[in-house]
Amino acid sequence: MNHLLPGFESQERVALLLSLTRISSPEVIAALTLHYTSALPAERAAARHGIELSNFMRGQKKLEQIAATVEAIKAIDWAKLQSSPLLISPLQPKQVA
């Protein structure tokens, strides 16, 4: 399952996800960022930054793995938050005793 959508990710989100990887090549980072922030096809993003498509795909696979982990953590946190008795719905006024 893909967790990242080309053209729909912010530069900040991509940068934060990349910070959780060991990807260090500026060209690979730039190509991945371009792909996910502008929806430029992978082949063109890789070519624009002068990298082999296989290197781009390796980085893309790692970035997807990291995004999947982040989404799994968010799901755990959301479930925990929903079961918390301290959760106050933003649509309901806070009850004062």
mmCIF file of N, CA, C and O in Angstrom:
data_model
loop_
_atom_site.group_PDB
_atom_site.id
_atom_site.type_symbol
_atom_site.label_atom_id
_atom_site.label_comp_id
_atom_site.label_asym_id
_atom_site.label_seq_id
_atom_site.Cartn_x
_atom_site.Cartn_y
_atom_site.Cartn_z
ATOM 1 N N MET A 1 0.836 -1.181 0.000
ATOM 2 C CA MET A 1 0.000 0.000 0.000
ATOM 3 C C MET A 1 0.878 1.240 0.000
ATOM 4 O O MET A 1 1.819 1.342 0.774
ATOM 5 N N ASN A 2 0.556 2.178 -0.864
ATOM 6 C CA ASN A 2 1.302 3.428 -0.909
ATOM 7 C C ASN A 2 0.705 4.423 0.081
ATOM 8 O O ASN A 2 -0.500 4.653 0.090
ATOM 9 N N HIS A 3 1.559 4.997 0.894
ATOM 10 C CA HIS A 3 1.131 5.981 1.885
ATOM 11 C C HIS A 3 1.422 7.398 1.430
ATOM 12 O O HIS A 3 0.922 8.342 2.030
ATOM 13 N N LEU A 4 2.239 7.540 0.424
ATOM 14 C CA LEU A 4 2.603 8.854 -0.089
ATOM 15 C C LEU A 4 2.010 9.026 -1.481
ATOM 16 O O LEU A 4 2.112 8.129 -2.318
ATOM 17 N N LEU A 5 1.415 10.170 -1.716
ATOM 18 C CA LEU A 5 0.794 10.439 -3.006
ATOM 19 C C LEU A 5 1.584 11.501 -3.757
ATOM 20 O O LEU A 5 1.698 12.632 -3.278
ATOM 21 N N PRO A 6 2.127 11.154 -4.915
ATOM 22 C CA PRO A 6 2.872 12.140 -5.707
ATOM 23 C C PRO A 6 2.006 13.361 -6.005
ATOM 24 O O PRO A 6 0.864 13.252 -6.437
ATOM 25 N N GLY A 7 2.570 14.520 -5.710
ATOM 26 C CA GLY A 7 1.875 15.770 -5.959
ATOM 27 C C GLY A 7 1.024 16.263 -4.806
ATOM 28 O O GLY A 7 0.538 17.387 -4.826
ATOM 29 N N PHE A 8 0.842 15.443 -3.783
ATOM 30 C CA PHE A 8 -0.021 15.822 -2.666
ATOM 31 C C PHE A 8 0.728 15.961 -1.343
ATOM 32 O O PHE A 8 0.109 16.217 -0.315
ATOM 33 N N GLU A 9 2.022 15.788 -1.356
ATOM 34 C CA GLU A 9 2.803 15.869 -0.115
ATOM 35 C C GLU A 9 3.477 17.235 -0.022
ATOM 36 O O GLU A 9 3.906 17.793 -1.022
ATOM 37 N N SER A 10 3.580 17.749 1.186
ATOM 38 C CA SER A 10 4.277 19.023 1.380
ATOM 39 C C SER A 10 5.783 18.769 1.454
ATOM 40 O O SER A 10 6.227 17.658 1.789
ATOM 41 N N GLN A 11 6.545 19.799 1.155
ATOM 42 C CA GLN A 11 8.001 19.674 1.251
ATOM 43 C C GLN A 11 8.414 19.358 2.683
ATOM 44 O O GLN A 11 9.331 18.581 2.907
ATOM 45 N N GLU A 12 7.714 19.941 3.632
ATOM 46 C CA GLU A 12 8.048 19.712 5.042
ATOM 47 C C GLU A 12 7.827 18.242 5.422
ATOM 48 O O GLU A 12 8.667 17.640 6.089
ATOM 49 N N ARG A 13 6.711 17.661 4.985
ATOM 50 C CA ARG A 13 6.429 16.247 5.305
ATOM 51 C C ARG A 13 7.479 15.338 4.675
ATOM 52 O O ARG A 13 7.993 14.424 5.326
ATOM 53 N N VAL A 14 7.805 15.595 3.413
ATOM 54 C CA VAL A 14 8.812 14.773 2.732
ATOM 55 C C VAL A 14 10.158 14.914 3.441
ATOM 56 O O VAL A 14 10.848 13.917 3.675
ATOM 57 N N ALA A 15 10.518 16.129 3.804
ATOM 58 C CA ALA A 15 11.794 16.353 4.490
ATOM 59 C C ALA A 15 11.835 15.622 5.833
ATOM 60 O O ALA A 15 12.865 15.024 6.190
ATOM 61 N N LEU A 16 10.734 15.661 6.574
ATOM 62 C CA LEU A 16 10.702 14.961 7.864
ATOM 63 C C LEU A 16 10.802 13.449 7.685
ATOM 64 O O LEU A 16 11.519 12.775 8.430
ATOM 65 N N LEU A 17 10.099 12.913 6.698
ATOM 66 C CA LEU A 17 10.199 11.474 6.436
ATOM 67 C C LEU A 17 11.610 11.104 6.002
ATOM 68 O O LEU A 17 12.158 10.093 6.442
ATOM 69 N N LEU A 18 12.201 11.925 5.146
ATOM 70 C CA LEU A 18 13.576 11.658 4.700
ATOM 71 C C LEU A 18 14.558 11.705 5.867
ATOM 72 O O LEU A 18 15.547 10.961 5.873
ATOM 73 N N SER A 19 14.275 12.543 6.852
ATOM 74 C CA SER A 19 15.180 12.642 8.009
ATOM 75 C C SER A 19 15.205 11.351 8.826
ATOM 76 O O SER A 19 16.136 11.132 9.598
ATOM 77 N N LEU A 20 14.198 10.513 8.645
ATOM 78 C CA LEU A 20 14.135 9.236 9.357
ATOM 79 C C LEU A 20 14.822 8.105 8.585
ATOM 80 O O LEU A 20 14.824 6.967 9.038
ATOM 81 N N THR A 21 15.372 8.432 7.421
ATOM 82 C CA THR A 21 16.068 7.436 6.601
ATOM 83 C C THR A 21 17.565 7.711 6.628
ATOM 84 O O THR A 21 18.015 8.715 7.183
ATOM 85 N N ARG A 22 18.312 6.840 5.970
ATOM 86 C CA ARG A 22 19.749 7.049 5.820
ATOM 87 C C ARG A 22 20.068 7.572 4.422
ATOM 88 O O ARG A 22 21.216 7.565 4.003
ATOM 89 N N ILE A 23 19.062 8.021 3.706
ATOM 90 C CA ILE A 23 19.282 8.573 2.370
ATOM 91 C C ILE A 23 20.048 9.881 2.535
ATOM 92 O O ILE A 23 19.590 10.793 3.226
ATOM 93 N N SER A 24 21.209 9.964 1.897
ATOM 94 C CA SER A 24 22.048 11.156 2.064
ATOM 95 C C SER A 24 22.399 11.839 0.756
ATOM 96 O O SER A 24 22.893 12.964 0.770
ATOM 97 N N SER A 25 22.140 11.204 -0.371
ATOM 98 C CA SER A 25 22.462 11.793 -1.657
ATOM 99 C C SER A 25 21.564 12.999 -1.921
ATOM 100 O O SER A 25 20.334 12.861 -1.977
ATOM 101 N N PRO A 26 22.139 14.174 -2.102
ATOM 102 C CA PRO A 26 21.322 15.362 -2.390
ATOM 103 C C PRO A 26 20.480 15.198 -3.651
ATOM 104 O O PRO A 26 19.353 15.704 -3.714
ATOM 105 N N GLU A 27 21.015 14.472 -4.641
ATOM 106 C CA GLU A 27 20.277 14.277 -5.886
ATOM 107 C C GLU A 27 19.053 13.383 -5.676
ATOM 108 O O GLU A 27 17.974 13.650 -6.204
ATOM 109 N N VAL A 28 19.219 12.314 -4.897
ATOM 110 C CA VAL A 28 18.102 11.412 -4.619
ATOM 111 C C VAL A 28 17.052 12.148 -3.785
ATOM 112 O O VAL A 28 15.849 12.058 -4.056
ATOM 113 N N ILE A 29 17.501 12.888 -2.795
ATOM 114 C CA ILE A 29 16.583 13.663 -1.950
ATOM 115 C C ILE A 29 15.804 14.664 -2.798
ATOM 116 O O ILE A 29 14.581 14.780 -2.673
ATOM 117 N N ALA A 30 16.507 15.367 -3.676
ATOM 118 C CA ALA A 30 15.844 16.361 -4.533
ATOM 119 C C ALA A 30 14.846 15.696 -5.478
ATOM 120 O O ALA A 30 13.740 16.212 -5.687
ATOM 121 N N ALA A 31 15.204 14.564 -6.045
ATOM 122 C CA ALA A 31 14.313 13.867 -6.976
ATOM 123 C C ALA A 31 13.068 13.352 -6.257
ATOM 124 O O ALA A 31 11.952 13.484 -6.769
ATOM 125 N N LEU A 32 13.239 12.770 -5.078
ATOM 126 C CA LEU A 32 12.091 12.279 -4.311
ATOM 127 C C LEU A 32 11.174 13.436 -3.901
ATOM 128 O O LEU A 32 9.947 13.338 -4.006
ATOM 129 N N THR A 33 11.776 14.520 -3.455
ATOM 130 C CA THR A 33 10.993 15.690 -3.059
ATOM 131 C C THR A 33 10.213 16.233 -4.247
ATOM 132 O O THR A 33 9.019 16.530 -4.128
ATOM 133 N N LEU A 34 10.871 16.348 -5.384
ATOM 134 C CA LEU A 34 10.210 16.839 -6.589
ATOM 135 C C LEU A 34 9.044 15.929 -6.977
ATOM 136 O O LEU A 34 7.943 16.400 -7.285
ATOM 137 N N HIS A 35 9.269 14.642 -6.946
ATOM 138 C CA HIS A 35 8.241 13.670 -7.311
ATOM 139 C C HIS A 35 7.014 13.783 -6.399
ATOM 140 O O HIS A 35 5.881 13.832 -6.876
ATOM 141 N N TYR A 36 7.242 13.845 -5.104
ATOM 142 C CA TYR A 36 6.122 13.832 -4.175
ATOM 143 C C TYR A 36 5.452 15.190 -3.989
ATOM 144 O O TYR A 36 4.304 15.255 -3.544
ATOM 145 N N THR A 37 6.125 16.271 -4.330
ATOM 146 C CA THR A 37 5.510 17.587 -4.169
ATOM 147 C C THR A 37 4.915 18.125 -5.465
ATOM 148 O O THR A 37 4.066 19.004 -5.419
ATOM 149 N N SER A 38 5.345 17.605 -6.608
ATOM 150 C CA SER A 38 4.850 18.164 -7.872
ATOM 151 C C SER A 38 4.218 17.132 -8.796
ATOM 152 O O SER A 38 3.752 17.496 -9.867
ATOM 153 N N ALA A 39 4.210 15.881 -8.419
ATOM 154 C CA ALA A 39 3.645 14.779 -9.219
ATOM 155 C C ALA A 39 4.407 14.537 -10.506
ATOM 156 O O ALA A 39 3.891 13.885 -11.411
ATOM 157 N N LEU A 40 5.633 15.016 -10.608
ATOM 158 C CA LEU A 40 6.449 14.697 -11.772
ATOM 159 C C LEU A 40 6.719 13.197 -11.748
ATOM 160 O O LEU A 40 7.064 12.648 -10.698
ATOM 161 N N PRO A 41 6.524 12.500 -12.869
ATOM 162 C CA PRO A 41 6.761 11.051 -12.875
ATOM 163 C C PRO A 41 8.170 10.693 -12.394
ATOM 164 O O PRO A 41 9.117 11.463 -12.578
ATOM 165 N N ALA A 42 8.292 9.526 -11.785
ATOM 166 C CA ALA A 42 9.556 9.079 -11.204
ATOM 167 C C ALA A 42 10.698 9.135 -12.220
ATOM 168 O O ALA A 42 11.801 9.593 -11.897
ATOM 169 N N GLU A 43 10.440 8.678 -13.442
ATOM 170 C CA GLU A 43 11.479 8.653 -14.472
ATOM 171 C C GLU A 43 12.003 10.066 -14.762
ATOM 172 O O GLU A 43 13.203 10.283 -14.901
ATOM 173 N N ARG A 44 11.093 11.015 -14.834
ATOM 174 C CA ARG A 44 11.492 12.388 -15.139
ATOM 175 C C ARG A 44 12.175 13.059 -13.954
ATOM 176 O O ARG A 44 13.119 13.827 -14.126
ATOM 177 N N ALA A 45 11.694 12.781 -12.736
ATOM 178 C CA ALA A 45 12.327 13.353 -11.544
ATOM 179 C C ALA A 45 13.758 12.837 -11.410
ATOM 180 O O ALA A 45 14.678 13.604 -11.106
ATOM 181 N N ALA A 46 13.944 11.537 -11.651
ATOM 182 C CA ALA A 46 15.287 10.956 -11.579
ATOM 183 C C ALA A 46 16.185 11.552 -12.658
ATOM 184 O O ALA A 46 17.335 11.933 -12.379
ATOM 185 N N ALA A 47 15.678 11.654 -13.883
ATOM 186 C CA ALA A 47 16.473 12.201 -14.986
ATOM 187 C C ALA A 47 16.821 13.663 -14.740
ATOM 188 O O ALA A 47 17.950 14.094 -15.017
ATOM 189 N N ARG A 48 15.881 14.416 -14.217
ATOM 190 C CA ARG A 48 16.129 15.844 -13.967
ATOM 191 C C ARG A 48 17.266 16.057 -12.983
ATOM 192 O O ARG A 48 18.002 17.032 -13.057
ATOM 193 N N HIS A 49 17.430 15.126 -12.055
ATOM 194 C CA HIS A 49 18.489 15.262 -11.047
ATOM 195 C C HIS A 49 19.680 14.351 -11.322
ATOM 196 O O HIS A 49 20.564 14.194 -10.473
ATOM 197 N N GLY A 50 19.697 13.752 -12.504
ATOM 198 C CA GLY A 50 20.865 12.991 -12.947
ATOM 199 C C GLY A 50 21.151 11.724 -12.179
ATOM 200 O O GLY A 50 22.320 11.378 -11.972
ATOM 201 N N ILE A 51 20.117 11.024 -11.737
ATOM 202 C CA ILE A 51 20.334 9.773 -11.015
ATOM 203 C C ILE A 51 19.696 8.625 -11.781
ATOM 204 O O ILE A 51 18.795 8.826 -12.594
ATOM 205 N N GLU A 52 20.171 7.443 -11.523
ATOM 206 C CA GLU A 52 19.596 6.249 -12.126
ATOM 207 C C GLU A 52 18.216 6.006 -11.523
ATOM 208 O O GLU A 52 17.996 6.235 -10.317
ATOM 209 N N LEU A 53 17.306 5.520 -12.338
ATOM 210 C CA LEU A 53 15.954 5.231 -11.854
ATOM 211 C C LEU A 53 15.985 4.203 -10.722
ATOM 212 O O LEU A 53 15.210 4.294 -9.777
ATOM 213 N N SER A 54 16.923 3.248 -10.800
ATOM 214 C CA SER A 54 17.015 2.232 -9.741
ATOM 215 C C SER A 54 17.358 2.872 -8.390
ATOM 216 O O SER A 54 16.842 2.440 -7.350
ATOM 217 N N ASN A 55 18.191 3.899 -8.388
ATOM 218 C CA ASN A 55 18.513 4.589 -7.131
ATOM 219 C C ASN A 55 17.294 5.345 -6.605
ATOM 220 O O ASN A 55 17.036 5.383 -5.402
ATOM 221 N N PHE A 56 16.553 5.955 -7.537
ATOM 222 C CA PHE A 56 15.333 6.652 -7.153
ATOM 223 C C PHE A 56 14.344 5.660 -6.535
ATOM 224 O O PHE A 56 13.772 5.925 -5.477
ATOM 225 N N MET A 57 14.156 4.524 -7.195
ATOM 226 C CA MET A 57 13.188 3.530 -6.725
ATOM 227 C C MET A 57 13.576 2.959 -5.361
ATOM 228 O O MET A 57 12.709 2.696 -4.529
ATOM 229 N N ARG A 58 14.864 2.775 -5.144
ATOM 230 C CA ARG A 58 15.333 2.290 -3.838
ATOM 231 C C ARG A 58 14.978 3.310 -2.748
ATOM 232 O O ARG A 58 14.492 2.948 -1.671
ATOM 233 N N GLY A 59 15.221 4.583 -3.030
ATOM 234 C CA GLY A 59 14.862 5.629 -2.072
ATOM 235 C C GLY A 59 13.364 5.716 -1.856
ATOM 236 O O GLY A 59 12.892 5.899 -0.734
ATOM 237 N N GLN A 60 12.616 5.573 -2.937
ATOM 238 C CA GLN A 60 11.164 5.610 -2.853
ATOM 239 C C GLN A 60 10.633 4.471 -1.982
ATOM 240 O O GLN A 60 9.747 4.670 -1.151
ATOM 241 N N LYS A 61 11.193 3.288 -2.160
ATOM 242 C CA LYS A 61 10.767 2.132 -1.363
ATOM 243 C C LYS A 61 11.041 2.380 0.125
ATOM 244 O O LYS A 61 10.193 2.095 0.970
ATOM 245 N N LYS A 62 12.199 2.912 0.434
ATOM 246 C CA LYS A 62 12.545 3.185 1.831
ATOM 247 C C LYS A 62 11.629 4.258 2.415
ATOM 248 O O LYS A 62 11.160 4.141 3.551
ATOM 249 N N LEU A 63 11.357 5.293 1.625
ATOM 250 C CA LEU A 63 10.482 6.364 2.089
ATOM 251 C C LEU A 63 9.069 5.839 2.355
ATOM 252 O O LEU A 63 8.438 6.221 3.342
ATOM 253 N N GLU A 64 8.586 4.952 1.514
ATOM 254 C CA GLU A 64 7.271 4.338 1.722
ATOM 255 C C GLU A 64 7.250 3.495 2.996
ATOM 256 O O GLU A 64 6.254 3.486 3.723
ATOM 257 N N GLN A 65 8.340 2.786 3.271
ATOM 258 C CA GLN A 65 8.416 1.979 4.499
ATOM 259 C C GLN A 65 8.340 2.872 5.734
ATOM 260 O O GLN A 65 7.633 2.560 6.701
ATOM 261 N N ILE A 66 9.052 3.978 5.685
ATOM 262 C CA ILE A 66 9.041 4.921 6.810
ATOM 263 C C ILE A 66 7.647 5.521 6.968
ATOM 264 O O ILE A 66 7.122 5.621 8.085
ATOM 265 N N ALA A 67 7.025 5.911 5.863
ATOM 266 C CA ALA A 67 5.676 6.478 5.917
ATOM 267 C C ALA A 67 4.686 5.466 6.486
ATOM 268 O O ALA A 67 3.793 5.835 7.259
ATOM 269 N N ALA A 68 4.836 4.194 6.136
ATOM 270 C CA ALA A 68 3.956 3.152 6.666
ATOM 271 C C ALA A 68 4.120 3.039 8.181
ATOM 272 O O ALA A 68 3.124 2.889 8.915
ATOM 273 N N THR A 69 5.341 3.119 8.657
ATOM 274 C CA THR A 69 5.599 3.058 10.096
ATOM 275 C C THR A 69 4.970 4.255 10.805
ATOM 276 O O THR A 69 4.336 4.099 11.853
ATOM 277 N N VAL A 70 5.134 5.439 10.239
ATOM 278 C CA VAL A 70 4.553 6.646 10.829
ATOM 279 C C VAL A 70 3.034 6.529 10.878
ATOM 280 O O VAL A 70 2.410 6.857 11.892
ATOM 281 N N GLU A 71 2.427 6.044 9.807
ATOM 282 C CA GLU A 71 0.970 5.885 9.781
ATOM 283 C C GLU A 71 0.510 4.855 10.809
ATOM 284 O O GLU A 71 -0.538 5.023 11.436
ATOM 285 N N ALA A 72 1.274 3.782 11.003
ATOM 286 C CA ALA A 72 0.926 2.777 12.010
ATOM 287 C C ALA A 72 0.976 3.379 13.415
ATOM 288 O O ALA A 72 0.096 3.108 14.249
ATOM 289 N N ILE A 73 1.967 4.207 13.670
ATOM 290 C CA ILE A 73 2.078 4.881 14.967
ATOM 291 C C ILE A 73 0.890 5.817 15.168
ATOM 292 O O ILE A 73 0.287 5.864 16.248
ATOM 293 N N LYS A 74 0.539 6.557 14.119
ATOM 294 C CA LYS A 74 -0.610 7.460 14.215
ATOM 295 C C LYS A 74 -1.898 6.694 14.494
ATOM 296 O O LYS A 74 -2.738 7.155 15.271
ATOM 297 N N ALA A 75 -2.070 5.532 13.888
ATOM 298 C CA ALA A 75 -3.266 4.722 14.117
ATOM 299 C C ALA A 75 -3.337 4.250 15.570
ATOM 300 O O ALA A 75 -4.414 4.261 16.178
ATOM 301 N N ILE A 76 -2.208 3.846 16.121
ATOM 302 C CA ILE A 76 -2.162 3.421 17.522
ATOM 303 C C ILE A 76 -2.520 4.595 18.433
ATOM 304 O O ILE A 76 -3.334 4.464 19.348
ATOM 305 N N ASP A 77 -1.920 5.746 18.168
ATOM 306 C CA ASP A 77 -2.191 6.932 18.983
ATOM 307 C C ASP A 77 -3.653 7.354 18.876
ATOM 308 O O ASP A 77 -4.272 7.733 19.875
ATOM 309 N N TRP A 78 -4.223 7.298 17.671
ATOM 310 C CA TRP A 78 -5.612 7.690 17.473
ATOM 311 C C TRP A 78 -6.553 6.752 18.238
ATOM 312 O O TRP A 78 -7.489 7.201 18.892
ATOM 313 N N ALA A 79 -6.294 5.451 18.166
ATOM 314 C CA ALA A 79 -7.121 4.488 18.888
ATOM 315 C C ALA A 79 -7.040 4.717 20.395
ATOM 316 O O ALA A 79 -8.050 4.649 21.101
ATOM 317 N N LYS A 80 -5.850 5.007 20.864
ATOM 318 C CA LYS A 80 -5.661 5.257 22.296
ATOM 319 C C LYS A 80 -6.387 6.540 22.709
ATOM 320 O O LYS A 80 -7.025 6.593 23.758
ATOM 321 N N LEU A 81 -6.309 7.547 21.867
ATOM 322 C CA LEU A 81 -6.954 8.818 22.161
ATOM 323 C C LEU A 81 -8.474 8.672 22.192
ATOM 324 O O LEU A 81 -9.147 9.221 23.055
ATOM 325 N N GLN A 82 -9.020 7.894 21.258
ATOM 326 C CA GLN A 82 -10.467 7.708 21.203
ATOM 327 C C GLN A 82 -11.007 6.933 22.401
ATOM 328 O O GLN A 82 -12.145 7.130 22.787
ATOM 329 N N SER A 83 -10.196 6.072 22.970
ATOM 330 C CA SER A 83 -10.657 5.293 24.123
ATOM 331 C C SER A 83 -10.387 6.004 25.447
ATOM 332 O O SER A 83 -10.773 5.509 26.500
ATOM 333 N N SER A 84 -9.767 7.145 25.380
ATOM 334 C CA SER A 84 -9.433 7.888 26.589
ATOM 335 C C SER A 84 -10.673 8.564 27.167
ATOM 336 O O SER A 84 -11.422 9.221 26.452
ATOM 337 N N PRO A 85 -10.909 8.434 28.474
ATOM 338 C CA PRO A 85 -12.058 9.098 29.085
ATOM 339 C C PRO A 85 -11.874 10.619 29.141
ATOM 340 O O PRO A 85 -12.823 11.338 29.374
ATOM 341 N N LEU A 86 -10.685 11.091 28.914
ATOM 342 C CA LEU A 86 -10.419 12.521 28.961
ATOM 343 C C LEU A 86 -10.740 13.223 27.655
ATOM 344 O O LEU A 86 -10.683 14.443 27.581
ATOM 345 N N LEU A 87 -11.080 12.448 26.648
ATOM 346 C CA LEU A 87 -11.389 13.031 25.349
ATOM 347 C C LEU A 87 -12.691 13.814 25.414
ATOM 348 O O LEU A 87 -13.733 13.295 25.787
ATOM 349 N N ILE A 88 -12.610 15.081 25.069
ATOM 350 C CA ILE A 88 -13.789 15.934 25.032
ATOM 351 C C ILE A 88 -14.026 16.297 23.580
ATOM 352 O O ILE A 88 -13.151 16.811 22.910
ATOM 353 N N SER A 89 -15.208 16.022 23.103
ATOM 354 C CA SER A 89 -15.548 16.316 21.719
ATOM 355 C C SER A 89 -15.542 17.829 21.500
ATOM 356 O O SER A 89 -16.063 18.577 22.314
ATOM 357 N N PRO A 90 -14.948 18.281 20.391
ATOM 358 C CA PRO A 90 -14.948 19.721 20.120
ATOM 359 C C PRO A 90 -16.350 20.257 19.822
ATOM 360 O O PRO A 90 -16.579 21.442 19.862
ATOM 361 N N LEU A 91 -17.315 19.365 19.575
ATOM 362 C CA LEU A 91 -18.670 19.789 19.270
ATOM 363 C C LEU A 91 -19.533 19.897 20.524
ATOM 364 O O LEU A 91 -20.636 20.430 20.489
ATOM 365 N N GLN A 92 -19.033 19.366 21.643
ATOM 366 C CA GLN A 92 -19.791 19.407 22.874
ATOM 367 C C GLN A 92 -19.130 20.395 23.833
ATOM 368 O O GLN A 92 -17.914 20.379 24.006
ATOM 369 N N PRO A 93 -19.934 21.240 24.468
ATOM 370 C CA PRO A 93 -19.332 22.158 25.447
ATOM 371 C C PRO A 93 -18.804 21.380 26.646
ATOM 372 O O PRO A 93 -19.339 20.326 26.994
ATOM 373 N N LYS A 94 -17.768 21.901 27.227
ATOM 374 C CA LYS A 94 -17.187 21.264 28.404
ATOM 375 C C LYS A 94 -18.171 21.372 29.569
ATOM 376 O O LYS A 94 -18.728 22.435 29.824
ATOM 377 N N GLN A 95 -18.426 20.246 30.227
ATOM 378 C CA GLN A 95 -19.371 20.196 31.338
ATOM 379 C C GLN A 95 -18.684 20.713 32.599
ATOM 380 O O GLN A 95 -17.582 20.279 32.938
ATOM 381 N N VAL A 96 -19.325 21.635 33.255
ATOM 382 C CA VAL A 96 -18.786 22.173 34.513
ATOM 383 C C VAL A 96 -19.638 21.626 35.652
ATOM 384 O O VAL A 96 -20.859 21.709 35.618
ATOM 385 N N ALA A 97 -18.992 21.087 36.668
ATOM 386 C CA ALA A 97 -19.725 20.490 37.790
ATOM 387 C C ALA A 97 -20.177 21.516 38.769
ATOM 388 O O ALA A 97 -19.747 22.573 38.927
#
